[in-house]
Structure formats: C-alpha cells, structure tokens
Amino acid sequence: MLYRLLLSVLLVVSLSCKQNSEEKTETIPEEVKTTTYYQEKFRPQFHFSPPEKWMNDPNGLVYNDGVYHLFYQYYPEDIVWGPMHWGHAVSKDMVYWEHKPIALYPDELGYIFSGSAVMDDKNTSGFGTPAESPMVAIYTYHLMEGEKAGRNDFQTQGIAYSLDNGDSWTTYEGNPVIGNKDIRDFRDPKVFWYEESSKWVMALVAGDHVKFYGSHNLKDWELLSEFGRDVGAHGGVWECPDLFKLKVEGSEEEKWVLYVSINPGAPNGGSGTQYFVGEFDGTTFTSEQEHQWIDLGRDNYAGVTYNNTPDGKRTFIGWMSNWDYAQVTPTEVWRSAMTVPRDVTLHKEGEQYFVKSYPVEAFNSLASEISSETSITLDEAFIVRRENLNSTEIRFDVNLSKRIDLVLSNDNDESLSFTMDPESKALKVDRRGSGLTDFEDRFAGDIQTQSYIPATKNAEVRVICDASSIEIFVDKGRYIFTNQVFPQSPYTNLLILSDDEATLSNFQLNQLTSIWNSNE
Ligand code: FRU
C-alpha cells in the first residue's frame, strides 16, 4: 500500500520533470557515451574495476613506499571466471587507482588463486637484502588437471617476491611451500607478522575451518592450530580468512578479529563474510562470542584488510559481487568492482564486541555539495529530483527509533528502497524492481533484512550510489548493505518518508566525482 502511494507520488514528480531531463541527456552523442574510457553503461565511476574482463577477490593488499597495492583475481581473456592471474593496481590514497601490468601468471603448479602480500622488512626469506626489503606474495596454486582428475590434492600454497615495489615478480623455486594430500578446499593464505614471537602467521581455510601456520622465513611452515569446525556459519565452503588485532574504541583493551568468507550460506543468500571476535596467543584463536556478519547486503565478498598501513589503520576492500550471479551480471567490457575501501574499527556495547566499517577519510575528497539542510521534518515526503543520482551520496542523521523509508527511482519505474523499521527491529533493502534483475533468479531474491538495535540515538545514514551499486552505512558502518543494482537509466528521484514524522538533521546531498581520467 505504502509502496503504491510512494510510486504514484514519484510518477507525478517524474512526469513534471521529464521533458527537462530528456533534453539534457540527448546532448551527449551515443558514440561518445559508449566509447569514452570508463563511460560504458553500468561502469562504476568511483569504485575500482579492471579496464576490461573478469575480476573477483582482492588479493595481496599491502602498503609500501607511498603506495597501496591492490592485486586481484583476474582472467584477462573473458568476462567470466577462468585461469586465474593476479591483476594489479596502485594508489596513493585508495581513491584514485593506476592500472599496472598483470603481476602473477598461472604456471605449471596451477592457476594463481587468492592470497596476501607482506613486506619482509627483516629479509627473513632471504629474497632481498637488509637494505632492500622484498615484497612477498603468498597465494594458492590451483591445479586444474588435479581437480579434473577427481583428486583432492590440487590446491597448494606458493610464494613469489618482488624487489621493485610490485612491478616484477619471481616465483620461488621451492614452491609449493605448503603441499596437500587430501584437503579439497585448501586456500587463500593471509599472512601477517606476529611481533610477540617474531614469526609469520598464516590463516588458511580448509573447507569448514581455518588452519593457522607459523614460519620464520615464509618458506617453511608448521601447523599451529585449527579453528571453527564447530562454530560459526557452515552453509558453504570457508574462504578468504583474515586475522588481525584491534583496540576497542574508547579503551585500551585489545581483541583479535577473524574474518571468514563463506559461499554459499550468507544470511541473505549466496556469498557473505562472517567474523569472530576473540583472543589469539600466537598459536591458537578462541572466541566466546557468536559469529556476526560484516555486511548484510548481497555484494560484499572475499574482502580482506591491508598489511603494513602507514597510519596503523585496518583498511578493508571487498569484492562487490556474489557467486550466486557474479558471472552473468549485465556488463560487457568488464565484470565486477571492488567496494569503497573501508576502515574497520572495534566497539563494545555491554558484553558484545562488534566491528564497524566505514569509507576511508580520503573518499570524502570526491564529494562536493549539491544541497544541504540543517533540519528536515518528515511530516510530508521529502523529495529531490536530479538528472543522475547514481554518482552521489546522501547523508543525514536520524533518530534510530523512528521509521524511515528511502526510495531511489527513475522514470522507467525502477526503484530501490531502504527501510528502517523500529517496530520489527529490521533494516530492509528491496532491490526486486531496482533495474535489470532477470539475468539470474537469485539476483532479485527476497527483501534483505538485518535486525538492529533501534536505540533512541541519532545515527548517521549514508548512502553511496554509483552507476551499478548502492552502499548503505547506518551508524557509521555498524549496519551495512552493499548491493549491486543495474537500473536501465540512472535513478533520478530520491524520496524519504517517515510514518513517525522523523526529523533528519545535517542532511547533505553530494556529487561524487569520477576517479577515472577520460584522457587515459
Ligand atoms: C573466493 C574464491 C577463493 C579462491 C578464488 C578463486 O571468491 O573462491 O576461495 O581463491 O575465489 O578465484
């Protein structure tokens, strides 16, 4: 009922503005729209995507010598998954990216699956010199012949190093550094330096649990412990683990956080990332607390955090897709993008620890104000009409105990809605009519929900809209929905309603500049 009302309001608004917007769009000739660099239909304007072809997980996130490296699962021949390479890009600020040549190619040990990278500053591996730290990549080899032959030993762990800040790579002649006899899913090593006992620690997944390994030189590894067979979500295979320490905000207490992606088995379907908060003593990880999810949207998977950040921050990048439909989304030149980089922080409320993740500060440099209002009382619908809302962010503070409905829509009758419903304690995203959805039944799916604490406190709602994604952050990243959308024309209407006559404060609508330079 509410929906019909909303849509009829929008239709009236749309019709009255239609002529205007059509006149404007027609001034751009069709061939310019389709041939300009990073201007294809659905091309993200401020998210990382490869210039062309297939991409999945972020890999080897490491900072060194002024640059953040982003390696990624890449198949340079097609826009579907295939023999995996590590693609490569670098950035000074995690906002603007420069593409680099492919870093790692499949070899006789197999495809190059996901993994991490470290700066071996003490030259423990001997690949560099004390004056010239090697960058070492630790990844999974996937031997397709082994898989096809029905064996269970086809995933092993290998390493490679670079002495020129990631530009050229040499694979280690002693690969694999961790072999495999019979673990079918044995992959995605995340390695970090554990200062207390001066050693490298690796988190590696093995089907339904994480195995921890230790090493003094990145070449010889011993099994330390296992975690997770009986805890956490188990609706699918565990992938892409990440273990890191964080200080609880506002205190001196430190805890360890373990991220584990799982596919399928996420609460809203398909791929998702669960996390555990607990203790790690250099050998064993334990957690007393039930697992939680980093994002309740459908498109944030296989994400991990940076090693060696200059500011000590824990910064995360996820792959903005879901294996339920990743290979059939309606793009033609490239396929899929990364999330906006997010800083991860740890919080405690009562006895409960939880993480928040929120766009890195540098992302704000893309924003320029379109309009702002100190206070908006929603005794009637608040409506904004713009030619293209798919390159904007919407931010406001609102009392979490008030009901809010936010709808983005276009003149093609396509809309995405976000609801905060304190009565059912549910946040909801409905993308069933958000644009193209029929490329895979599971894409539209059900309405996504997440339970939340409808406390009577003012919290920020921030909605970041790109050409084919909407990221919603509530309470500075405590509750997040990251979703792809494929509207056939940009959303042009923003409507915010409240049955509870909520007041929005500090409302801002910002334009977000494209990060892709059309002269490249
Ligand atoms: C996660 C994943 C990883 C694997 C990689 C292969 O999306 O399945 O477990 O290493 O993708 O491309």
Coordinates of N, CA and C in Angstrom, one line a residue, residues 19-205:
Q19 N 10.5 16.2 -19.3 CA 10.9 16.9 -20.5 C 12.3 17.4 -20.3
N20 N 12.5 18.1 -19.2 CA 13.7 18.7 -18.9 C 14.9 17.7 -19.0
S21 N 14.8 16.6 -18.3 CA 15.9 15.7 -18.2 C 16.2 15.0 -19.5
E22 N 15.1 14.8 -20.3 CA 15.4 14.2 -21.7 C 16.2 15.1 -22.5
E23 N 15.8 16.4 -22.5 CA 16.6 17.4 -23.3 C 18.0 17.3 -22.9
K24 N 18.3 17.2 -21.6 CA 19.7 17.3 -21.2 C 20.5 16.1 -21.7
T25 N 19.9 14.9 -21.5 CA 20.7 13.7 -21.9 C 20.9 13.6 -23.4
E26 N 20.0 14.1 -24.2 CA 20.2 13.9 -25.6 C 21.3 14.8 -26.1
T27 N 21.9 15.7 -25.4 CA 23.0 16.5 -25.9 C 24.3 15.7 -26.0
I28 N 24.4 14.5 -25.3 CA 25.6 13.7 -25.4 C 25.4 12.6 -26.5
P29 N 26.2 12.7 -27.6 CA 26.0 11.7 -28.7 C 26.2 10.3 -28.2
E30 N 25.5 9.4 -28.7 CA 25.5 8.0 -28.3 C 26.9 7.4 -28.4
E31 N 27.7 7.7 -29.5 CA 29.0 7.0 -29.6 C 30.0 7.5 -28.5
V32 N 29.8 8.8 -28.1 CA 30.7 9.3 -27.0 C 30.4 8.6 -25.7
K33 N 29.1 8.4 -25.5 CA 28.7 7.7 -24.2 C 29.3 6.3 -24.1
T34 N 29.4 5.6 -25.2 CA 29.8 4.2 -25.2 C 31.2 4.0 -25.4
T35 N 31.9 5.0 -26.0 CA 33.3 4.7 -26.3 C 34.3 5.4 -25.4
T36 N 33.9 6.3 -24.6 CA 34.8 7.0 -23.8 C 35.3 6.1 -22.6
Y37 N 36.6 6.3 -22.3 CA 37.2 5.5 -21.2 C 36.3 5.5 -19.9
Y38 N 36.0 4.3 -19.4 CA 35.2 4.1 -18.2 C 33.9 4.8 -18.3
Q39 N 33.3 4.9 -19.5 CA 32.0 5.5 -19.6 C 30.9 4.5 -20.0
E40 N 31.2 3.2 -20.1 CA 30.2 2.3 -20.6 C 29.0 2.2 -19.6
K41 N 28.0 1.7 -20.1 CA 26.8 1.5 -19.3 C 27.1 0.7 -18.0
F42 N 26.7 1.2 -16.9 CA 26.9 0.5 -15.6 C 28.3 0.6 -15.1
R43 N 29.2 1.3 -15.8 CA 30.6 1.4 -15.3 C 30.7 2.2 -14.0
P44 N 31.2 1.6 -12.9 CA 31.4 2.4 -11.7 C 32.3 3.6 -11.9
Q45 N 32.0 4.7 -11.3 CA 32.8 5.9 -11.5 C 33.7 6.2 -10.4
F46 N 33.5 5.6 -9.2 CA 34.4 5.9 -8.1 C 34.7 4.6 -7.3
H47 N 34.4 3.5 -7.9 CA 34.9 2.2 -7.4 C 35.9 1.6 -8.3
F48 N 36.8 0.8 -7.8 CA 37.8 0.2 -8.6 C 37.1 -0.9 -9.5
S49 N 37.4 -0.9 -10.8 CA 37.0 -2.0 -11.6 C 38.1 -2.2 -12.7
P50 N 38.4 -3.4 -13.2 CA 39.5 -3.5 -14.2 C 39.1 -2.9 -15.5
P51 N 40.1 -2.4 -16.3 CA 39.7 -1.8 -17.6 C 38.8 -2.7 -18.4
E52 N 39.2 -4.0 -18.4 CA 38.3 -5.0 -19.1 C 38.5 -6.3 -18.5
K53 N 37.5 -7.2 -18.8 CA 37.5 -8.6 -18.4 C 37.1 -8.9 -17.0
W54 N 37.3 -10.1 -16.6 CA 36.8 -10.7 -15.3 C 37.7 -10.4 -14.1
M55 N 37.0 -9.9 -13.0 CA 37.8 -9.8 -11.8 C 37.0 -10.4 -10.7
N56 N 37.6 -11.1 -9.7 CA 37.0 -11.3 -8.4 C 37.8 -10.9 -7.2
D57 N 38.1 -11.7 -6.3 CA 38.6 -11.2 -5.0 C 39.8 -10.2 -5.0
P58 N 39.8 -9.3 -4.0 CA 41.0 -8.5 -3.8 C 42.1 -9.4 -3.2
N59 N 43.3 -9.2 -3.7 CA 44.5 -10.1 -3.2 C 45.6 -9.2 -2.8
G60 N 46.5 -9.7 -2.0 CA 47.8 -9.0 -1.7 C 47.7 -7.6 -1.3
L61 N 46.7 -7.2 -0.5 CA 46.6 -5.8 -0.1 C 47.7 -5.5 0.9
V62 N 48.6 -4.6 0.4 CA 49.8 -4.2 1.2 C 50.2 -2.8 0.8
Y63 N 50.7 -2.1 1.8 CA 51.2 -0.7 1.6 C 52.7 -0.8 1.6
N64 N 53.3 -0.1 0.7 CA 54.8 0.1 0.7 C 55.2 1.3 0.0
D65 N 56.1 2.0 0.6 CA 56.8 3.1 -0.1 C 55.8 4.1 -0.8
G66 N 54.8 4.5 -0.1 CA 53.9 5.6 -0.6 C 52.7 5.0 -1.4
V67 N 52.7 3.7 -1.6 CA 51.5 3.2 -2.4 C 50.8 2.1 -1.8
Y68 N 49.5 2.1 -2.0 CA 48.6 1.0 -1.6 C 48.5 0.1 -2.8
H69 N 48.9 -1.2 -2.6 CA 48.7 -2.2 -3.7 C 47.4 -2.9 -3.7
L70 N 46.8 -3.0 -4.8 CA 45.6 -3.8 -4.9 C 45.8 -4.8 -6.0
F71 N 46.1 -6.1 -5.6 CA 46.1 -7.2 -6.6 C 44.7 -7.8 -6.6
Y72 N 44.4 -8.5 -7.6 CA 43.1 -9.1 -7.7 C 43.0 -10.3 -8.6
Q73 N 42.1 -11.2 -8.3 CA 41.8 -12.3 -9.1 C 41.4 -11.8 -10.5
Y74 N 42.1 -12.3 -11.5 CA 41.9 -11.7 -12.8 C 42.0 -12.8 -13.9
Y75 N 41.0 -12.7 -14.8 CA 41.1 -13.5 -16.0 C 41.1 -12.6 -17.2
P76 N 42.3 -12.4 -17.9 CA 42.4 -11.4 -18.9 C 41.7 -11.7 -20.2
E77 N 41.2 -13.0 -20.4 CA 40.7 -13.4 -21.7 C 39.2 -13.3 -21.8
D78 N 38.5 -13.1 -20.7 CA 37.0 -13.2 -20.9 C 36.3 -12.5 -19.7
I79 N 35.0 -12.3 -19.8 CA 34.3 -11.7 -18.7 C 33.6 -12.7 -17.8
V80 N 34.1 -14.0 -17.9 CA 33.7 -15.0 -16.9 C 34.9 -15.5 -16.2
W81 N 34.8 -16.2 -15.1 CA 35.9 -16.8 -14.4 C 36.7 -17.7 -15.3
G82 N 38.0 -17.7 -15.1 CA 38.8 -18.7 -15.9 C 40.2 -18.8 -15.2
P83 N 41.2 -19.2 -16.0 CA 42.6 -19.4 -15.4 C 43.0 -18.1 -14.6
M84 N 43.2 -18.2 -13.3 CA 43.4 -17.0 -12.5 C 44.8 -16.5 -12.5
H85 N 44.9 -15.2 -12.7 CA 46.1 -14.4 -12.6 C 45.9 -13.4 -11.4
W86 N 47.0 -12.7 -11.1 CA 46.8 -11.6 -10.2 C 46.9 -10.3 -11.0
G87 N 45.8 -9.6 -11.2 CA 45.9 -8.3 -11.7 C 46.5 -7.3 -10.7
H88 N 46.8 -6.1 -11.1 CA 47.5 -5.2 -10.2 C 47.1 -3.8 -10.4
A89 N 46.9 -3.0 -9.4 CA 46.7 -1.6 -9.5 C 47.3 -0.9 -8.2
V90 N 47.7 0.3 -8.3 CA 48.2 1.0 -7.1 C 47.6 2.4 -6.9
S91 N 47.6 2.8 -5.7 CA 47.0 4.1 -5.4 C 47.8 4.8 -4.3
K92 N 47.8 6.1 -4.3 CA 48.4 6.8 -3.2 C 47.5 7.0 -2.0
D93 N 46.2 7.0 -2.3 CA 45.2 7.4 -1.3 C 44.0 6.4 -1.2
M94 N 44.0 5.3 -2.0 CA 42.9 4.3 -2.0 C 41.7 4.9 -2.7
V95 N 41.8 6.1 -3.3 CA 40.7 6.7 -4.0 C 40.9 6.6 -5.5
Y96 N 42.1 7.2 -6.0 CA 42.4 7.1 -7.4 C 43.4 6.0 -7.6
W97 N 43.1 5.2 -8.7 CA 43.9 4.0 -8.9 C 44.6 4.1 -10.3
E98 N 45.8 3.5 -10.3 CA 46.6 3.4 -11.6 C 46.7 2.0 -11.9
H99 N 46.4 1.6 -13.1 CA 46.5 0.2 -13.5 C 47.9 -0.2 -13.8
K100 N 48.3 -1.4 -13.4 CA 49.7 -1.9 -13.6 C 49.5 -3.2 -14.4
P101 N 50.7 -3.6 -15.0 CA 50.6 -4.9 -15.7 C 50.3 -6.1 -14.8
I102 N 49.8 -7.2 -15.4 CA 49.5 -8.4 -14.6 C 50.7 -8.8 -13.8
A103 N 50.5 -9.1 -12.5 CA 51.7 -9.4 -11.6 C 52.0 -10.9 -11.6
L104 N 51.0 -11.8 -11.5 CA 51.3 -13.2 -11.4 C 50.5 -14.0 -12.5
Y105 N 51.2 -14.8 -13.2 CA 50.6 -15.7 -14.2 C 50.5 -17.1 -13.8
P106 N 49.5 -17.8 -14.2 CA 49.4 -19.3 -13.9 C 50.8 -19.9 -14.4
D107 N 51.2 -21.0 -13.7 CA 52.4 -21.7 -14.1 C 52.2 -23.2 -14.0
E108 N 53.2 -24.0 -14.0 CA 53.0 -25.5 -14.1 C 52.4 -26.0 -12.8
L109 N 52.4 -25.2 -11.7 CA 51.8 -25.7 -10.5 C 50.3 -25.3 -10.4
G110 N 49.9 -24.4 -11.3 CA 48.4 -24.1 -11.4 C 48.1 -22.7 -11.6
Y111 N 46.8 -22.4 -11.5 CA 46.3 -21.0 -11.5 C 46.7 -20.4 -10.2
I112 N 46.7 -19.0 -10.2 CA 47.1 -18.3 -9.0 C 45.8 -17.8 -8.3
F113 N 45.4 -18.5 -7.3 CA 44.2 -18.2 -6.5 C 44.6 -17.1 -5.5
S114 N 43.6 -16.8 -4.6 CA 43.7 -15.7 -3.7 C 44.8 -15.9 -2.7
G115 N 45.2 -14.8 -2.1 CA 46.3 -14.8 -1.1 C 46.6 -13.4 -0.7
S116 N 47.8 -13.2 0.0 CA 48.1 -11.9 0.6 C 49.5 -11.5 0.2
A117 N 49.9 -10.4 0.7 CA 51.3 -9.9 0.4 C 51.8 -9.3 1.7
V118 N 53.1 -9.4 1.9 CA 53.8 -8.8 3.1 C 55.0 -8.1 2.7
M119 N 55.5 -7.1 3.5 CA 56.8 -6.5 3.3 C 57.7 -7.3 4.3
D120 N 58.7 -8.0 3.7 CA 59.6 -8.7 4.6 C 60.8 -7.8 5.0
D121 N 60.5 -6.9 5.9 CA 61.5 -5.9 6.2 C 62.8 -6.4 6.8
K122 N 62.7 -7.6 7.5 CA 63.9 -8.2 8.1 C 64.5 -9.1 7.1
N123 N 64.0 -9.2 5.9 CA 64.6 -10.1 4.9 C 64.7 -11.6 5.5
T124 N 63.6 -12.0 6.2 CA 63.6 -13.3 6.8 C 63.7 -14.4 5.6
S125 N 63.1 -14.0 4.5 CA 63.1 -15.0 3.4 C 64.4 -15.1 2.6
G126 N 65.2 -14.1 2.8 CA 66.5 -14.1 2.0 C 66.3 -13.7 0.6
F127 N 65.1 -13.3 0.2 CA 64.8 -12.9 -1.2 C 65.4 -11.5 -1.5
G128 N 65.6 -10.7 -0.5 CA 66.1 -9.3 -0.7 C 67.5 -9.2 -0.1
T129 N 67.7 -8.0 0.4 CA 68.9 -7.7 1.2 C 68.3 -6.9 2.4
P130 N 69.1 -6.7 3.5 CA 68.6 -5.9 4.6 C 68.3 -4.5 4.1
A131 N 68.9 -4.0 3.1 CA 68.7 -2.6 2.6 C 67.5 -2.6 1.6
E132 N 67.2 -3.8 1.1 CA 66.1 -3.8 0.0 C 65.1 -4.9 0.4
S133 N 64.0 -4.4 1.1 CA 63.0 -5.4 1.6 C 62.3 -6.0 0.4
P134 N 62.2 -7.3 0.4 CA 61.3 -7.9 -0.6 C 59.8 -7.8 -0.3
M135 N 59.0 -7.6 -1.3 CA 57.6 -7.8 -1.1 C 57.3 -9.2 -1.4
V136 N 56.6 -9.9 -0.5 CA 56.4 -11.4 -0.8 C 54.9 -11.7 -0.9
A137 N 54.5 -12.3 -2.0 CA 53.1 -12.7 -2.2 C 53.0 -14.2 -1.8
I138 N 51.9 -14.5 -1.0 CA 51.7 -15.8 -0.6 C 50.3 -16.2 -1.1
Y139 N 50.2 -17.2 -1.9 CA 48.9 -17.4 -2.6 C 48.7 -18.9 -2.8
T140 N 47.5 -19.3 -3.3 CA 47.2 -20.7 -3.5 C 47.4 -21.0 -5.0
Y141 N 48.0 -22.1 -5.2 CA 48.0 -22.7 -6.6 C 46.9 -23.7 -6.7
H142 N 46.2 -23.5 -7.8 CA 45.0 -24.4 -8.1 C 45.3 -25.2 -9.4
L143 N 45.6 -26.5 -9.3 CA 46.0 -27.3 -10.4 C 44.7 -27.9 -11.0
M144 N 44.3 -27.3 -12.2 CA 43.1 -27.7 -12.8 C 43.1 -29.2 -13.2
E145 N 44.2 -29.7 -13.7 CA 44.3 -31.1 -14.1 C 44.0 -32.0 -12.9
G146 N 44.5 -31.6 -11.7 CA 44.2 -32.4 -10.5 C 42.7 -32.4 -10.2
E147 N 42.1 -31.2 -10.3 CA 40.7 -31.2 -9.9 C 39.9 -32.0 -10.9
K148 N 40.2 -31.9 -12.2 CA 39.5 -32.6 -13.3 C 39.7 -34.1 -13.1
A149 N 40.8 -34.5 -12.6 CA 41.1 -36.0 -12.4 C 40.3 -36.5 -11.2
G150 N 39.6 -35.6 -10.5 CA 38.9 -36.0 -9.3 C 39.7 -36.2 -8.0
R151 N 41.0 -35.7 -8.1 CA 41.8 -35.8 -6.9 C 41.5 -34.7 -5.9
N152 N 42.0 -34.8 -4.6 CA 41.7 -33.8 -3.6 C 43.0 -33.0 -3.2
D153 N 44.0 -33.1 -4.0 CA 45.3 -32.5 -3.6 C 45.7 -31.4 -4.5
F154 N 44.8 -30.8 -5.2 CA 45.1 -29.8 -6.2 C 45.3 -28.4 -5.8
Q155 N 45.1 -28.1 -4.5 CA 45.4 -26.8 -4.0 C 46.5 -26.8 -3.0
T156 N 47.6 -26.0 -3.4 CA 48.8 -25.9 -2.6 C 49.1 -24.5 -2.4
Q157 N 50.1 -24.2 -1.5 CA 50.4 -22.7 -1.3 C 51.8 -22.4 -1.9
G158 N 51.9 -21.3 -2.5 CA 53.1 -20.9 -3.1 C 53.5 -19.5 -2.8
I159 N 54.7 -19.1 -3.0 CA 55.1 -17.7 -2.8 C 55.9 -17.2 -4.0
A160 N 55.9 -15.8 -4.1 CA 56.7 -15.1 -5.1 C 57.2 -13.8 -4.5
Y161 N 58.2 -13.2 -5.1 CA 58.7 -12.0 -4.5 C 59.0 -10.9 -5.5
S162 N 59.0 -9.7 -5.1 CA 59.3 -8.5 -5.9 C 60.2 -7.6 -5.2
L163 N 61.2 -7.2 -6.0 CA 62.2 -6.2 -5.4 C 62.0 -4.8 -5.9
D164 N 61.0 -4.6 -6.7 CA 60.8 -3.3 -7.3 C 59.4 -2.8 -7.0
N165 N 59.0 -2.9 -5.7 CA 57.7 -2.5 -5.3 C 56.5 -3.0 -6.1
G166 N 56.6 -4.3 -6.4 CA 55.4 -4.9 -7.0 C 55.4 -4.9 -8.5
D167 N 56.4 -4.3 -9.2 CA 56.3 -4.2 -10.7 C 56.7 -5.5 -11.3
S168 N 57.7 -6.2 -10.8 CA 58.0 -7.5 -11.5 C 58.2 -8.6 -10.4
W169 N 57.9 -9.8 -10.7 CA 57.8 -10.9 -9.7 C 58.6 -12.1 -10.1
T170 N 59.2 -12.8 -9.1 CA 59.9 -14.0 -9.3 C 59.2 -15.1 -8.4
T171 N 58.8 -16.2 -9.0 CA 58.2 -17.2 -8.2 C 59.4 -18.0 -7.5
Y172 N 59.1 -18.5 -6.3 CA 60.1 -19.2 -5.5 C 60.3 -20.6 -6.1
E173 N 61.6 -21.0 -6.3 CA 61.8 -22.3 -7.0 C 61.4 -23.5 -6.1
G174 N 61.3 -23.2 -4.8 CA 60.9 -24.3 -3.8 C 59.4 -24.5 -3.7
N175 N 58.6 -23.8 -4.5 CA 57.1 -24.0 -4.4 C 56.7 -25.4 -4.7
P176 N 55.7 -25.9 -4.1 CA 54.8 -25.2 -3.1 C 55.5 -25.2 -1.7
V177 N 55.1 -24.2 -1.0 CA 55.7 -24.1 0.4 C 54.8 -24.9 1.4
I178 N 53.6 -25.1 1.0 CA 52.7 -26.0 1.8 C 52.0 -26.9 0.8
G179 N 52.3 -28.2 0.9 CA 51.7 -29.2 0.0 C 50.4 -29.6 0.5
N180 N 49.8 -30.6 -0.2 CA 48.4 -31.0 0.2 C 48.3 -32.5 -0.2
K181 N 47.7 -33.3 0.7 CA 47.5 -34.7 0.3 C 46.0 -34.9 0.0
D182 N 45.1 -34.3 0.8 CA 43.7 -34.7 0.6 C 42.7 -33.7 1.1
I183 N 43.1 -32.4 1.1 CA 42.1 -31.4 1.5 C 41.6 -30.7 0.3
R184 N 40.3 -30.9 0.0 CA 39.8 -30.4 -1.3 C 39.8 -28.9 -1.4
D185 N 39.3 -28.3 -0.4 CA 39.3 -26.8 -0.4 C 40.3 -26.3 0.6
F186 N 41.5 -25.9 0.1 CA 42.6 -25.6 1.0 C 43.3 -24.3 0.4
R187 N 42.9 -23.2 0.9 CA 43.3 -22.0 0.1 C 43.2 -20.7 0.9
D188 N 43.7 -19.6 0.1 CA 43.5 -18.2 0.5 C 44.3 -17.8 1.7
P189 N 45.7 -18.0 1.7 CA 46.5 -17.7 2.8 C 46.6 -16.2 3.1
K190 N 46.3 -15.8 4.3 CA 46.5 -14.4 4.7 C 47.6 -14.5 5.8
V191 N 48.7 -13.8 5.5 CA 49.9 -13.8 6.3 C 50.2 -12.4 7.0
F192 N 50.6 -12.5 8.2 CA 51.0 -11.2 8.9 C 52.1 -11.5 9.8
W193 N 52.9 -10.5 10.2 CA 54.0 -10.6 11.2 C 53.5 -10.6 12.6
Y194 N 53.8 -11.6 13.4 CA 53.3 -11.6 14.8 C 54.5 -11.2 15.6
E195 N 54.5 -10.0 16.1 CA 55.7 -9.4 16.7 C 56.1 -10.1 18.0
E196 N 55.1 -10.5 18.8 CA 55.4 -11.0 20.1 C 56.4 -12.2 20.0
S197 N 56.2 -13.1 19.0 CA 57.2 -14.2 18.9 C 58.0 -14.2 17.6
S198 N 58.1 -13.0 17.1 CA 58.9 -12.8 15.9 C 58.7 -13.9 14.8
K199 N 57.5 -14.0 14.4 CA 57.3 -15.0 13.3 C 56.1 -14.6 12.5
W200 N 56.1 -15.2 11.3 CA 54.9 -15.0 10.4 C 53.8 -16.0 10.8
V201 N 52.6 -15.5 10.7 CA 51.5 -16.3 11.0 C 50.6 -16.3 9.7
M202 N 50.1 -17.5 9.4 CA 49.2 -17.6 8.2 C 47.9 -18.2 8.6
A203 N 46.8 -17.5 8.2 CA 45.4 -18.1 8.3 C 45.1 -18.7 7.0
L204 N 44.7 -19.9 6.9 CA 44.4 -20.6 5.7 C 43.1 -21.4 5.9
V205 N 42.2 -21.4 4.9 CA 41.0 -22.2 5.1 C 41.1 -23.6 4.6

